[in-house]
PDB file of C-alpha atoms in Angstrom:
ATOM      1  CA  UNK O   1     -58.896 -45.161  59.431  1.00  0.00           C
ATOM      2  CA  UNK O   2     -59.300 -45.379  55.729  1.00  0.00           C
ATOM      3  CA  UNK O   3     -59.726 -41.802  55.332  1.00  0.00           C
ATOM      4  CA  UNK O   4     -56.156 -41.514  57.364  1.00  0.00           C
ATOM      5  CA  UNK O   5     -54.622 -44.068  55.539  1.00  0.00           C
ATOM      6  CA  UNK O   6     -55.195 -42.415  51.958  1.00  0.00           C
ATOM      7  CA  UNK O   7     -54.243 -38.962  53.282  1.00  0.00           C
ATOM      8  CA  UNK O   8     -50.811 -40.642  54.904  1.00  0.00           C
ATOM      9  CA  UNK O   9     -50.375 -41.924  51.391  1.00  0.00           C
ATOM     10  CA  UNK O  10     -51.225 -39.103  49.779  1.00  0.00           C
ATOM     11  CA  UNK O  11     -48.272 -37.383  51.898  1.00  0.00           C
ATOM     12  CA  UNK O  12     -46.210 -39.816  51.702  1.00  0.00           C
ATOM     13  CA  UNK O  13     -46.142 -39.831  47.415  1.00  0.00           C
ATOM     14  CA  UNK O  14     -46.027 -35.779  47.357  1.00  0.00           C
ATOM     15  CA  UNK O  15     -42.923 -35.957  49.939  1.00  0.00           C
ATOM     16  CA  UNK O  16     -41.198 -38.440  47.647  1.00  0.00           C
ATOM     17  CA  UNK O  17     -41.841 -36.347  44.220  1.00  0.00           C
ATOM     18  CA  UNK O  18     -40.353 -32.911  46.112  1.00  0.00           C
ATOM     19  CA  UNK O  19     -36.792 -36.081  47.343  1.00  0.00           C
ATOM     20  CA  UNK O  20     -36.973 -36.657  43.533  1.00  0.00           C
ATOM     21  CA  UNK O  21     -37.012 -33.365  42.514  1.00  0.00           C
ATOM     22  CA  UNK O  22     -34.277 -32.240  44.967  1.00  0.00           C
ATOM     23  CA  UNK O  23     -32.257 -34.862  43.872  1.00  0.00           C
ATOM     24  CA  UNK O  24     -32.709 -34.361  40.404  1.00  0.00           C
ATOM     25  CA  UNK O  25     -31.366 -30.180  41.367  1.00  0.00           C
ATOM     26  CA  UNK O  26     -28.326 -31.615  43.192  1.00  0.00           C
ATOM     27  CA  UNK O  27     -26.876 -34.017  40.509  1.00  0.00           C
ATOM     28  CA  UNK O  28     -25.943 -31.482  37.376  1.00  0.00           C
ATOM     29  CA  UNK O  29     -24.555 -33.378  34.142  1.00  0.00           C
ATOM     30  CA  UNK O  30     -21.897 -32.505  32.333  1.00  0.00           C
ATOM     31  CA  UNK O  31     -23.778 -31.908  28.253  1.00  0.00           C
ATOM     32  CA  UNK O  32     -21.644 -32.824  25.180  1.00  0.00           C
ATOM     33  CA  UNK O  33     -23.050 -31.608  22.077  1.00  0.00           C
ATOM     34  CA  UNK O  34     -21.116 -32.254  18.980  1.00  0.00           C
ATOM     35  CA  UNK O  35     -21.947 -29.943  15.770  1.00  0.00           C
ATOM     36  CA  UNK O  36     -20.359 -29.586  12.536  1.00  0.00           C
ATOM     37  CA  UNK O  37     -19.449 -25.699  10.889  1.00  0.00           C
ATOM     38  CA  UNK O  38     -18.651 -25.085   6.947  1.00  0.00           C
ATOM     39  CA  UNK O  39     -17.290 -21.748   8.135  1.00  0.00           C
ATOM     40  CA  UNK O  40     -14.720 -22.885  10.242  1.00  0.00           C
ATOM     41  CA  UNK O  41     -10.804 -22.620   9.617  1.00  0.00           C
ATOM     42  CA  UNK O  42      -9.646 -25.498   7.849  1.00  0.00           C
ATOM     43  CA  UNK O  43      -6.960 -27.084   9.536  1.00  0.00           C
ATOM     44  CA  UNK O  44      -4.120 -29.583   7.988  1.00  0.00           C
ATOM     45  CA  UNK O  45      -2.709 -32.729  10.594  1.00  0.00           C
ATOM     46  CA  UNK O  46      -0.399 -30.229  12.278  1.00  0.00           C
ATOM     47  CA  UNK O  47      -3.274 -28.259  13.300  1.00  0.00           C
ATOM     48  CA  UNK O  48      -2.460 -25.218  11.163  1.00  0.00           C
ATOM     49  CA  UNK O  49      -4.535 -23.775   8.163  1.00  0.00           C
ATOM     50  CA  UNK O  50      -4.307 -25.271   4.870  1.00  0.00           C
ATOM     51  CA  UNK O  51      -5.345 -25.622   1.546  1.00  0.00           C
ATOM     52  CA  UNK O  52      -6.984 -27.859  -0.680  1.00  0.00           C
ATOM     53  CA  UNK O  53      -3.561 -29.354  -2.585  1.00  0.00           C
ATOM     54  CA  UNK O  54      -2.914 -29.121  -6.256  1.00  0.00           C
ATOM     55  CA  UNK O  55      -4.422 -31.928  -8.154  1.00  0.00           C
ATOM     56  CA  UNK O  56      -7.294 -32.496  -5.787  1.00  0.00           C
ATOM     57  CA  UNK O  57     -10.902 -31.153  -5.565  1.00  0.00           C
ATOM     58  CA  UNK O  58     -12.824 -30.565  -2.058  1.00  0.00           C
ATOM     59  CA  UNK O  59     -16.462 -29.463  -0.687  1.00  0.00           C
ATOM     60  CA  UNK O  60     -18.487 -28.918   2.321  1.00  0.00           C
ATOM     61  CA  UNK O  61     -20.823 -31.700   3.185  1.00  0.00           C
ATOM     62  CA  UNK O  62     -23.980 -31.371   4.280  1.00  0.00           C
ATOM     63  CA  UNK O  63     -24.269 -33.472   7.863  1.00  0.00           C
ATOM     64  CA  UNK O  64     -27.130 -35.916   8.439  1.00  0.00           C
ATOM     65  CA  UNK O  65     -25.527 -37.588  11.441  1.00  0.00           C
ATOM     66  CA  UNK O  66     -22.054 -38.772  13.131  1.00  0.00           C
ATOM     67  CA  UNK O  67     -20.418 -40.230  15.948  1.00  0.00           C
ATOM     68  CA  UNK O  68     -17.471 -40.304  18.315  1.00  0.00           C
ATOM     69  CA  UNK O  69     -15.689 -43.065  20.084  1.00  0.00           C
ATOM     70  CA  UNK O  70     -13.299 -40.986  22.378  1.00  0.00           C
ATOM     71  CA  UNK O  71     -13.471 -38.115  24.537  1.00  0.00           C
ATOM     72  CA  UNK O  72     -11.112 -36.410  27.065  1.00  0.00           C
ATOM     73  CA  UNK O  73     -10.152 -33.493  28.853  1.00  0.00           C
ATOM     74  CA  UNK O  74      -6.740 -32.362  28.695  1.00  0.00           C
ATOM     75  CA  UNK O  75      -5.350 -30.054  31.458  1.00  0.00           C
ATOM     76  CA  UNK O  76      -2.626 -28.663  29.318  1.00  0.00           C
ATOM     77  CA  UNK O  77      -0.462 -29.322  25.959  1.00  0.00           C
ATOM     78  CA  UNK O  78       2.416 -31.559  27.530  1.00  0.00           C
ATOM     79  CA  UNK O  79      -0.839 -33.556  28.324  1.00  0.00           C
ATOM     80  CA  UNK O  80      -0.332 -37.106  26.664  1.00  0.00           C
ATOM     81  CA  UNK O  81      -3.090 -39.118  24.984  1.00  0.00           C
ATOM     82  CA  UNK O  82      -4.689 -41.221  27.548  1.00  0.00           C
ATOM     83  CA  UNK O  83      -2.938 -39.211  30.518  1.00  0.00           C
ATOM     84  CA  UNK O  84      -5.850 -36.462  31.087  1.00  0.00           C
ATOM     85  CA  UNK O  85      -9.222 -36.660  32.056  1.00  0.00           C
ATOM     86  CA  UNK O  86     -10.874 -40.094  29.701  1.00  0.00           C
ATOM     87  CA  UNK O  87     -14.861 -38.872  29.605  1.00  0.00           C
ATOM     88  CA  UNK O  88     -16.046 -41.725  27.278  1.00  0.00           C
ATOM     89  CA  UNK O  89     -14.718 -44.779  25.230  1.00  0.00           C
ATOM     90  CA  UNK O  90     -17.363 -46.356  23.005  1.00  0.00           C
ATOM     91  CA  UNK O  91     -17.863 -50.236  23.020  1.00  0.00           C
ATOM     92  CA  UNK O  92     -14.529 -51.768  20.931  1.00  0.00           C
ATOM     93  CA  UNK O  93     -15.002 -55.726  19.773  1.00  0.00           C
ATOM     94  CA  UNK O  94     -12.815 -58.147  18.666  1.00  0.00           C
ATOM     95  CA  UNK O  95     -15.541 -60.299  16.600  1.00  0.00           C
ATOM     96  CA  UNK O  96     -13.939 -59.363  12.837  1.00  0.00           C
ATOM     97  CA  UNK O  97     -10.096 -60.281  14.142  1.00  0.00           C
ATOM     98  CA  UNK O  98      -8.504 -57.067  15.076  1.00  0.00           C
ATOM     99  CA  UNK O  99      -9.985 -54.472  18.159  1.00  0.00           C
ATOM    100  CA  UNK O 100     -12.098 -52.578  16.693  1.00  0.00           C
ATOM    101  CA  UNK O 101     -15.256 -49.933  17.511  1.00  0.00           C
ATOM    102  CA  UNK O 102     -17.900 -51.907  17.650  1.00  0.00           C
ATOM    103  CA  UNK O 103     -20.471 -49.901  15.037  1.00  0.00           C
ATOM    104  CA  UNK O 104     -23.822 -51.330  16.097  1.00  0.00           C
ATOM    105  CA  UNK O 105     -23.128 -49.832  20.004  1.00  0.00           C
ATOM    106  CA  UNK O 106     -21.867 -46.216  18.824  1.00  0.00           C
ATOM    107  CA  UNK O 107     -24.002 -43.463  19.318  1.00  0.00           C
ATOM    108  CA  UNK O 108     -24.791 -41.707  16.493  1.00  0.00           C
ATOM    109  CA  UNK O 109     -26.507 -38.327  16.089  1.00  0.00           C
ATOM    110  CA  UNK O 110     -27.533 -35.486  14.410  1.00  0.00           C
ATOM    111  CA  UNK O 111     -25.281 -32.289  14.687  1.00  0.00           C
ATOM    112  CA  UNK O 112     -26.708 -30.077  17.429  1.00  0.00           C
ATOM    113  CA  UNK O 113     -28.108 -32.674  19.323  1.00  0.00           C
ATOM    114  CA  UNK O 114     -26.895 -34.025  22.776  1.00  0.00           C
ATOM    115  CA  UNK O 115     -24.203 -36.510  22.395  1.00  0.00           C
ATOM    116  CA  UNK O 116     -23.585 -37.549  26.541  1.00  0.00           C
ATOM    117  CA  UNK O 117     -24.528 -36.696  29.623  1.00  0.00           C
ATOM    118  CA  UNK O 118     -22.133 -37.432  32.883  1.00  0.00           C
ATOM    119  CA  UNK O 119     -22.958 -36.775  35.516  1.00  0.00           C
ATOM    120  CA  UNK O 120     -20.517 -33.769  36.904  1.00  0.00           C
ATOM    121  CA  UNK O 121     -19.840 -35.068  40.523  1.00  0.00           C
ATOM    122  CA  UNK O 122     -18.209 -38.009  38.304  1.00  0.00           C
ATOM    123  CA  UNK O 123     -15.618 -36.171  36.792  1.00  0.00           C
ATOM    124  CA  UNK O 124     -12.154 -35.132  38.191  1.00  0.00           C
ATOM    125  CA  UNK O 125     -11.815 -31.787  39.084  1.00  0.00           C
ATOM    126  CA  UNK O 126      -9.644 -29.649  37.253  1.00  0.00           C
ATOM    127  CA  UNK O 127      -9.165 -26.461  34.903  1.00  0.00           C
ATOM    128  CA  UNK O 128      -8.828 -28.027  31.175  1.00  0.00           C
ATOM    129  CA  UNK O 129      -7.392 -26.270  28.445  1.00  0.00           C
ATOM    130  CA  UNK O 130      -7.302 -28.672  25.798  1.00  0.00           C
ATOM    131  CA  UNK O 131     -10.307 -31.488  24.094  1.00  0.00           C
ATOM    132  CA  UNK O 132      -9.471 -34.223  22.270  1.00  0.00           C
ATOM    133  CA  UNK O 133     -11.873 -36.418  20.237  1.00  0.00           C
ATOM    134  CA  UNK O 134     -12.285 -39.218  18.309  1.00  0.00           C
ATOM    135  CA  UNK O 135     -14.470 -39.319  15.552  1.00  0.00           C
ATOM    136  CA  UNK O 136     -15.661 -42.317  14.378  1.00  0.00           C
ATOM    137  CA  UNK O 137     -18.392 -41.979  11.442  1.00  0.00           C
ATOM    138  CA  UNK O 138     -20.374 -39.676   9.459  1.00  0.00           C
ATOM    139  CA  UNK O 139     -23.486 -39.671   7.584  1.00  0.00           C
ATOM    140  CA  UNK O 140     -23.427 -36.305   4.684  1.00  0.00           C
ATOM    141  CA  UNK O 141     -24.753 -35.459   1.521  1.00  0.00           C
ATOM    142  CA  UNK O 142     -22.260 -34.350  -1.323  1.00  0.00           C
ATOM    143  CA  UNK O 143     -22.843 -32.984  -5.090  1.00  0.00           C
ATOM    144  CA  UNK O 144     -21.639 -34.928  -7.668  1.00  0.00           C
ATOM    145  CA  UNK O 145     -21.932 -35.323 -11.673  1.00  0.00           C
ATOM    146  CA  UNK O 146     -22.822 -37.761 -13.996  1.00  0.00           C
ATOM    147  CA  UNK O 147     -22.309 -36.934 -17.750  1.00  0.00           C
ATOM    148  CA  UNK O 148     -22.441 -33.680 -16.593  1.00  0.00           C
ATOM    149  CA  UNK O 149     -25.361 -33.561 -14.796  1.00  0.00           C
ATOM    150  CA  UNK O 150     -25.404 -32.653 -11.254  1.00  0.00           C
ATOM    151  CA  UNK O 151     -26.806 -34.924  -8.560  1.00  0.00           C
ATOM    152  CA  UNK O 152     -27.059 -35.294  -4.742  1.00  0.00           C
ATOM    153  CA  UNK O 153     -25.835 -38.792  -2.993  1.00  0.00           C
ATOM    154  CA  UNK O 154     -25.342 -39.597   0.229  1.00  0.00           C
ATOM    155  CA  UNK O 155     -22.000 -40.921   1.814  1.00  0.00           C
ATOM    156  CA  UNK O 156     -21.749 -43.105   5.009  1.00  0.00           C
ATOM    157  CA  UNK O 157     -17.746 -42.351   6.591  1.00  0.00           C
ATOM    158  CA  UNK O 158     -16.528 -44.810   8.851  1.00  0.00           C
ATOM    159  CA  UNK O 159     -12.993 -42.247   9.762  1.00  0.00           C
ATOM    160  CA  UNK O 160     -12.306 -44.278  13.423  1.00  0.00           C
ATOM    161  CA  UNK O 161      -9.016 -46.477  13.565  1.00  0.00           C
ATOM    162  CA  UNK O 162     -10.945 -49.684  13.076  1.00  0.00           C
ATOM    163  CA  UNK O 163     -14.779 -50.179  13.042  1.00  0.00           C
ATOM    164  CA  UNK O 164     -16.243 -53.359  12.911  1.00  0.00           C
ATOM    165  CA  UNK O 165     -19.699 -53.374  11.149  1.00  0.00           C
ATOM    166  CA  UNK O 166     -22.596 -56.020  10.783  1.00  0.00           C
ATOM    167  CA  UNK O 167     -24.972 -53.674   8.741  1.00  0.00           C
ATOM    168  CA  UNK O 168     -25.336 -49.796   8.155  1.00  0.00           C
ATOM    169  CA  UNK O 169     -27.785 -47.860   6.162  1.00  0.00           C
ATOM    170  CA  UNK O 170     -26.243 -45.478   3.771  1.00  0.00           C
ATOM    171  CA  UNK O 171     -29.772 -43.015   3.223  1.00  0.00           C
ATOM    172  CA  UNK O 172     -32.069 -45.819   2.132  1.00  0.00           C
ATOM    173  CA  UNK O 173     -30.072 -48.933   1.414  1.00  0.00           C
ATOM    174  CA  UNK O 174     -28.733 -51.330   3.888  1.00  0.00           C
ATOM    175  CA  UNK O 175     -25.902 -52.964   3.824  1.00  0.00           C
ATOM    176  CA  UNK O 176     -24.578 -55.790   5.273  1.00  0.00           C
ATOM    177  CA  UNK O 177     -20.679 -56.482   6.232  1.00  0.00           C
ATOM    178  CA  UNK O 178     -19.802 -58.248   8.457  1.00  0.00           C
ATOM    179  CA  UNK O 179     -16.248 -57.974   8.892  1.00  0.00           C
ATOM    180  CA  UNK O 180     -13.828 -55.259  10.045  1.00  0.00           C
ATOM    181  CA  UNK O 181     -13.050 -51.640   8.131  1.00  0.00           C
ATOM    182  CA  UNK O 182     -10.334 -49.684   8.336  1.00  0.00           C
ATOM    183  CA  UNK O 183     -10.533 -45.890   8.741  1.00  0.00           C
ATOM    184  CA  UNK O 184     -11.183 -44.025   5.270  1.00  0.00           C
ATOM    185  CA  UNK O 185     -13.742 -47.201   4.256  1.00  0.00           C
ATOM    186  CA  UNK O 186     -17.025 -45.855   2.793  1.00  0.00           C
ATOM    187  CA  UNK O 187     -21.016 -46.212   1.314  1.00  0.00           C
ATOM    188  CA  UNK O 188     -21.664 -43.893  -1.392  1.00  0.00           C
ATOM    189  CA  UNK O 189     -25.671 -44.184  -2.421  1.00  0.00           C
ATOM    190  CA  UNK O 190     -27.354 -42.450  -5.679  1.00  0.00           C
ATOM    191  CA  UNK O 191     -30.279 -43.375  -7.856  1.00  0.00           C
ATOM    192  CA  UNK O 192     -28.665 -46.229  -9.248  1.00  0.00           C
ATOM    193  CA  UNK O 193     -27.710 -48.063  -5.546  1.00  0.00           C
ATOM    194  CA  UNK O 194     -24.653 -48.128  -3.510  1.00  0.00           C
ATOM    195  CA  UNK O 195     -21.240 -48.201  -4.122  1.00  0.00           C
ATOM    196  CA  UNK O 196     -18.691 -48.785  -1.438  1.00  0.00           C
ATOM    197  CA  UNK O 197     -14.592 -48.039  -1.150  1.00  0.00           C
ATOM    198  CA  UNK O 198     -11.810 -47.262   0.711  1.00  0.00           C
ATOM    199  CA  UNK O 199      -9.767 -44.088   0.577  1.00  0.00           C
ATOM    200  CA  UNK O 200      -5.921 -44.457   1.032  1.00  0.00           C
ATOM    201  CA  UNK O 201      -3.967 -45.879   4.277  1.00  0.00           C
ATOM    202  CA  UNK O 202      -2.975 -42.653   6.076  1.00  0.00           C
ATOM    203  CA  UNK O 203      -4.457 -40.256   4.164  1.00  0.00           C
ATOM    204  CA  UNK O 204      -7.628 -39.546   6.653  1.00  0.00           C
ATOM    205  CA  UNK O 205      -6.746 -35.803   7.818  1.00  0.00           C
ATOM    206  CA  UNK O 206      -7.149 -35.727  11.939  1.00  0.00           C
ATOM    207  CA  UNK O 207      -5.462 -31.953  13.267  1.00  0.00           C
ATOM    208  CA  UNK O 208      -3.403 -32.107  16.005  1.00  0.00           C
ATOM    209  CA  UNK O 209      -1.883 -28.638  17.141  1.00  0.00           C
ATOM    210  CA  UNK O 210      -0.256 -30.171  19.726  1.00  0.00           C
ATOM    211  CA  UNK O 211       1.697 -32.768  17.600  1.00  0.00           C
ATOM    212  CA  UNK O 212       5.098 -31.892  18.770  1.00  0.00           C
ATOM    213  CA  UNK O 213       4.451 -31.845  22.555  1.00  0.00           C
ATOM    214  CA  UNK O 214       1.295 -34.207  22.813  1.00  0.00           C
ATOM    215  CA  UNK O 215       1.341 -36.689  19.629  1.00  0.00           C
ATOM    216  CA  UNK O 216      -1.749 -39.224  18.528  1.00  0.00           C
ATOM    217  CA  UNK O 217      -1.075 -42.481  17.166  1.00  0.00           C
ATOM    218  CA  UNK O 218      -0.866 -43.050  13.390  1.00  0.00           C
ATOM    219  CA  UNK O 219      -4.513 -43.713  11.710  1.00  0.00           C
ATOM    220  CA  UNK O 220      -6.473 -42.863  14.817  1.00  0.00           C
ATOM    221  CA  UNK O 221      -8.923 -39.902  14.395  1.00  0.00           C
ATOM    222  CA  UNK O 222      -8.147 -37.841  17.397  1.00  0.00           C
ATOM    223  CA  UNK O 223      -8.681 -34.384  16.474  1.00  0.00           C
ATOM    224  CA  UNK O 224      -7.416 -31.863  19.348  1.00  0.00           C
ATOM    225  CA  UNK O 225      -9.022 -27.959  19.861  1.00  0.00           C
ATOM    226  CA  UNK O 226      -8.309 -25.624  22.437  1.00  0.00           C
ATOM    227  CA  UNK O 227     -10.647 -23.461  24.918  1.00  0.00           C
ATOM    228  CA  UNK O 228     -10.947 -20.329  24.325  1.00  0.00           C
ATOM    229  CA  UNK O 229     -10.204 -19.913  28.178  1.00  0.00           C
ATOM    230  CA  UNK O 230      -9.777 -22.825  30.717  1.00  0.00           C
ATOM    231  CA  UNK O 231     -12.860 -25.284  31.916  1.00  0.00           C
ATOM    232  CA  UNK O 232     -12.846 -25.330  35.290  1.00  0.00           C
ATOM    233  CA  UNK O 233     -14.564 -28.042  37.262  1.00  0.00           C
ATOM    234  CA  UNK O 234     -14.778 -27.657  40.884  1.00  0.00           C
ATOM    235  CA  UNK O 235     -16.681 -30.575  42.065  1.00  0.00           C
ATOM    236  CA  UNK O 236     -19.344 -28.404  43.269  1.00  0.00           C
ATOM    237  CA  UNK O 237     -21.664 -27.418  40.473  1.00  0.00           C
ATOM    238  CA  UNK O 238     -24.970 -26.658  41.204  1.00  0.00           C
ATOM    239  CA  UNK O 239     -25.844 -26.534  37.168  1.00  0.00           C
ATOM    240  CA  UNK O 240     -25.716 -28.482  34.268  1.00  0.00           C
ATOM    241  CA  UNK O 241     -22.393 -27.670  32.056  1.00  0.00           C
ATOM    242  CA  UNK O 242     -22.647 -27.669  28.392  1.00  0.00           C
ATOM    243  CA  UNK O 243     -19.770 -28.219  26.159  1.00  0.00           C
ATOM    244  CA  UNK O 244     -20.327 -27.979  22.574  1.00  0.00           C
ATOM    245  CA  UNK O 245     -17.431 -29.487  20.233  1.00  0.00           C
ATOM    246  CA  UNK O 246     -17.828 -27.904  17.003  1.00  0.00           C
ATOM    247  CA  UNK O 247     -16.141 -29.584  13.971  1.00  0.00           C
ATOM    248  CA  UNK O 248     -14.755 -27.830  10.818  1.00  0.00           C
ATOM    249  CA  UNK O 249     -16.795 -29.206   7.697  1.00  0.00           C
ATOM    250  CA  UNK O 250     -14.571 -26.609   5.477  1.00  0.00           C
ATOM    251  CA  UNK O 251     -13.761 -28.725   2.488  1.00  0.00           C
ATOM    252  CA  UNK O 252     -13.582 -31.689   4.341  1.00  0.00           C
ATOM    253  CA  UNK O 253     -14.628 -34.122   1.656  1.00  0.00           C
ATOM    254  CA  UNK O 254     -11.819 -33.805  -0.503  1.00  0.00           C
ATOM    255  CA  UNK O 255     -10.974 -36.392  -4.340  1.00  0.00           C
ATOM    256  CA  UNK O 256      -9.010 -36.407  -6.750  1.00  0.00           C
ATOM    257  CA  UNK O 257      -9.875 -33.894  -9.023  1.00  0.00           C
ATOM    258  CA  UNK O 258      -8.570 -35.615 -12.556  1.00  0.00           C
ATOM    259  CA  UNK O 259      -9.819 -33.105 -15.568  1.00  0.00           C
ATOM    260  CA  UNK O 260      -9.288 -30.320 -12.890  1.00  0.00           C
ATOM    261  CA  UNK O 261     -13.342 -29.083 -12.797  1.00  0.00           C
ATOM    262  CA  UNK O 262     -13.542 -28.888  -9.340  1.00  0.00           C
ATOM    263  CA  UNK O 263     -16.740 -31.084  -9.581  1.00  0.00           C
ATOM    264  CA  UNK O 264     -16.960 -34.611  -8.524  1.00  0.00           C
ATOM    265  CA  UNK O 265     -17.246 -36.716 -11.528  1.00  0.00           C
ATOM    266  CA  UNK O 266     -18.128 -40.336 -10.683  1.00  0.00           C
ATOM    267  CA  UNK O 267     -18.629 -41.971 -14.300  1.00  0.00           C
ATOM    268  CA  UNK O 268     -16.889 -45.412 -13.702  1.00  0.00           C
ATOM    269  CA  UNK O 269     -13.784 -44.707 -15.525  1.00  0.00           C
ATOM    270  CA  UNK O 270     -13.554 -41.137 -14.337  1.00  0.00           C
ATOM    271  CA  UNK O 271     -10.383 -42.030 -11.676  1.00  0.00           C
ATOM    272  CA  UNK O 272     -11.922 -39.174  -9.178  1.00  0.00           C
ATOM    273  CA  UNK O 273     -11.633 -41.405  -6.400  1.00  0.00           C
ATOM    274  CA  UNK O 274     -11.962 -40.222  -2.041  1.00  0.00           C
ATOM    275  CA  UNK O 275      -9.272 -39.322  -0.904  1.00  0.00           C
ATOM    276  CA  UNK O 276      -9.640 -37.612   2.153  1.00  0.00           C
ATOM    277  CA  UNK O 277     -13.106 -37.551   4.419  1.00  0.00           C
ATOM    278  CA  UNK O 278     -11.509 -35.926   7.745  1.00  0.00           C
ATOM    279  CA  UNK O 279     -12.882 -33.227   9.890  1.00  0.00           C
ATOM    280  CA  UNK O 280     -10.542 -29.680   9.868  1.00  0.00           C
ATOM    281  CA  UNK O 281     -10.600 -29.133  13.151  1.00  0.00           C
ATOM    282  CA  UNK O 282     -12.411 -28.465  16.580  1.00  0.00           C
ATOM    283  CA  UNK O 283     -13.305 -25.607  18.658  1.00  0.00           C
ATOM    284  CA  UNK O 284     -14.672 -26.553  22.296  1.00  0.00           C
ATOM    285  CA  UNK O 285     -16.870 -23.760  23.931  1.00  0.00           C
ATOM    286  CA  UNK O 286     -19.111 -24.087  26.968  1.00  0.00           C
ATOM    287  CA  UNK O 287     -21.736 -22.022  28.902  1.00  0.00           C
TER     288      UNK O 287
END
């Protein structure tokens, strides 16, 4: 009986491991991958290529991490905000006043890297021709100079519409808020510590190309790309989906460039201040 006991169990536990494994088969995800490209276009609010303006000074980051606090699907380009297919909304809080994304539950990562997984039986079917995104921070490296010496520092970008923050690490210092921040607020650390700001109301870049038929509310950072060709989701996927959301880096850390170098001088009195730390645009692919 003993002997028939352990070889029922012994059944039983290899029968259960093949349900698990067929389950696991029949229940694809949908894979969000966000990455970040230097190469891409780079795109102005109305979703159409532009230039670094007169006056100012720009340069392509290099990405440590970053985070988004909206996603959705978007079956076509009279599709409002809100109105298509909502895939995620990060935690929002109301503990520094205002709503606000809550910074300590975001989920932050590095380029490349899986950024959700949903399960595909979750989502409404549908062919999508449109993704739009919310960004919410970003964690980069930048070249600057000091008495005309060239360094590299480290910038923590908080770009959603409001983000309340207890602490965040800019590369090795922490730093402790508290409070709310709205978008465009900032940790800049060097050799000689941290220094934080806030670039101007309004002047975050977020490219829309849809702006005249589908339109995104002032200071949000909804940035809007287009599939090459349609997603379609049938509701009957036998696969995992991967959609990667690639992000234009091209010049997206942009100053004013006062004695016209095109270097960023941060001397005290220098008056190069951020002005601009928004990603150029997005270009959704899948496989």
């Amino acid at each position: 009986m003993k002997y028939l006991f352990l070889s029922l169990m012994a059944t039983f536990f290899l029968s259960s491991c093949n349900d698990d494994d067929d389950t696991i088969g029949t229940n694809p995800k949908l894979i969000i991958k966000l990455a970040v490209n230097s190469n891409q276009v780079r795109l102005g609010n109305d979703g159409t290529p532009t230039e670094v303006p007169a006056g100012n000074a720009a340069q392509n980051p290099i990405f440590n991490s970053i985070s988004a606090h909206y996603l959705e699907f978007a079956e076509n380009a009279t599709t409002l905000l809100g109105s298509g297919t909502i895939l995620y909304q990060a935690p929002e809080t109301t503990l520094g006043g205002e709503n606000a994304i809550d910074f300590d539950k975001s989920n932050v990562v590095t380029p490349g890297n899986t950024f959700l997984e949903i399960p595909l039986k979750n989502i409404t079917p549908g062919s999508y021709e449109w993704v739009r995104l919310s960004l919410s921070y970003q964690n980069y490296d930048v070249e600057f100079y000091f008495n005309d010496t060239a360094f590299t520092g480290t910038v923590a970008s908080f770009v959603g519409f409001n983000n309340y923050i207890t602490q965040y690490t800019v590369k090795n210092e922490q730093l402790t808020v508290n409070d709310n921040k709205p978008q465009g607020y900032w940790g800049f650390e060097t050799v000689t510590g941290v220094r934080t700001g806030q670039a101007p109301e309004g002047a975050t870049t977020v490219p829309n190309p849809l702006f005249e038929t589908s339109p995104i509310p002032q200071g949000s950072c909804v940035v809007t790309g287009k599939f090459d060709s349609n997603l379609v989701i049938t509701g009957n996927e036998t696969t995992d989906l991967t959609v990667t959301l690639s992000l234009s880096i091209n010049k997206s850390f942009e100053w004013v460039d006062v004695n016209s170098n095109g270097k960023w001088d941060v001397e005290p009195d220098s008056g190069e201040n951020i002005v601009d730390m928004g990603l150029r645009g997005l270009i959704p692919s899948y496989q």
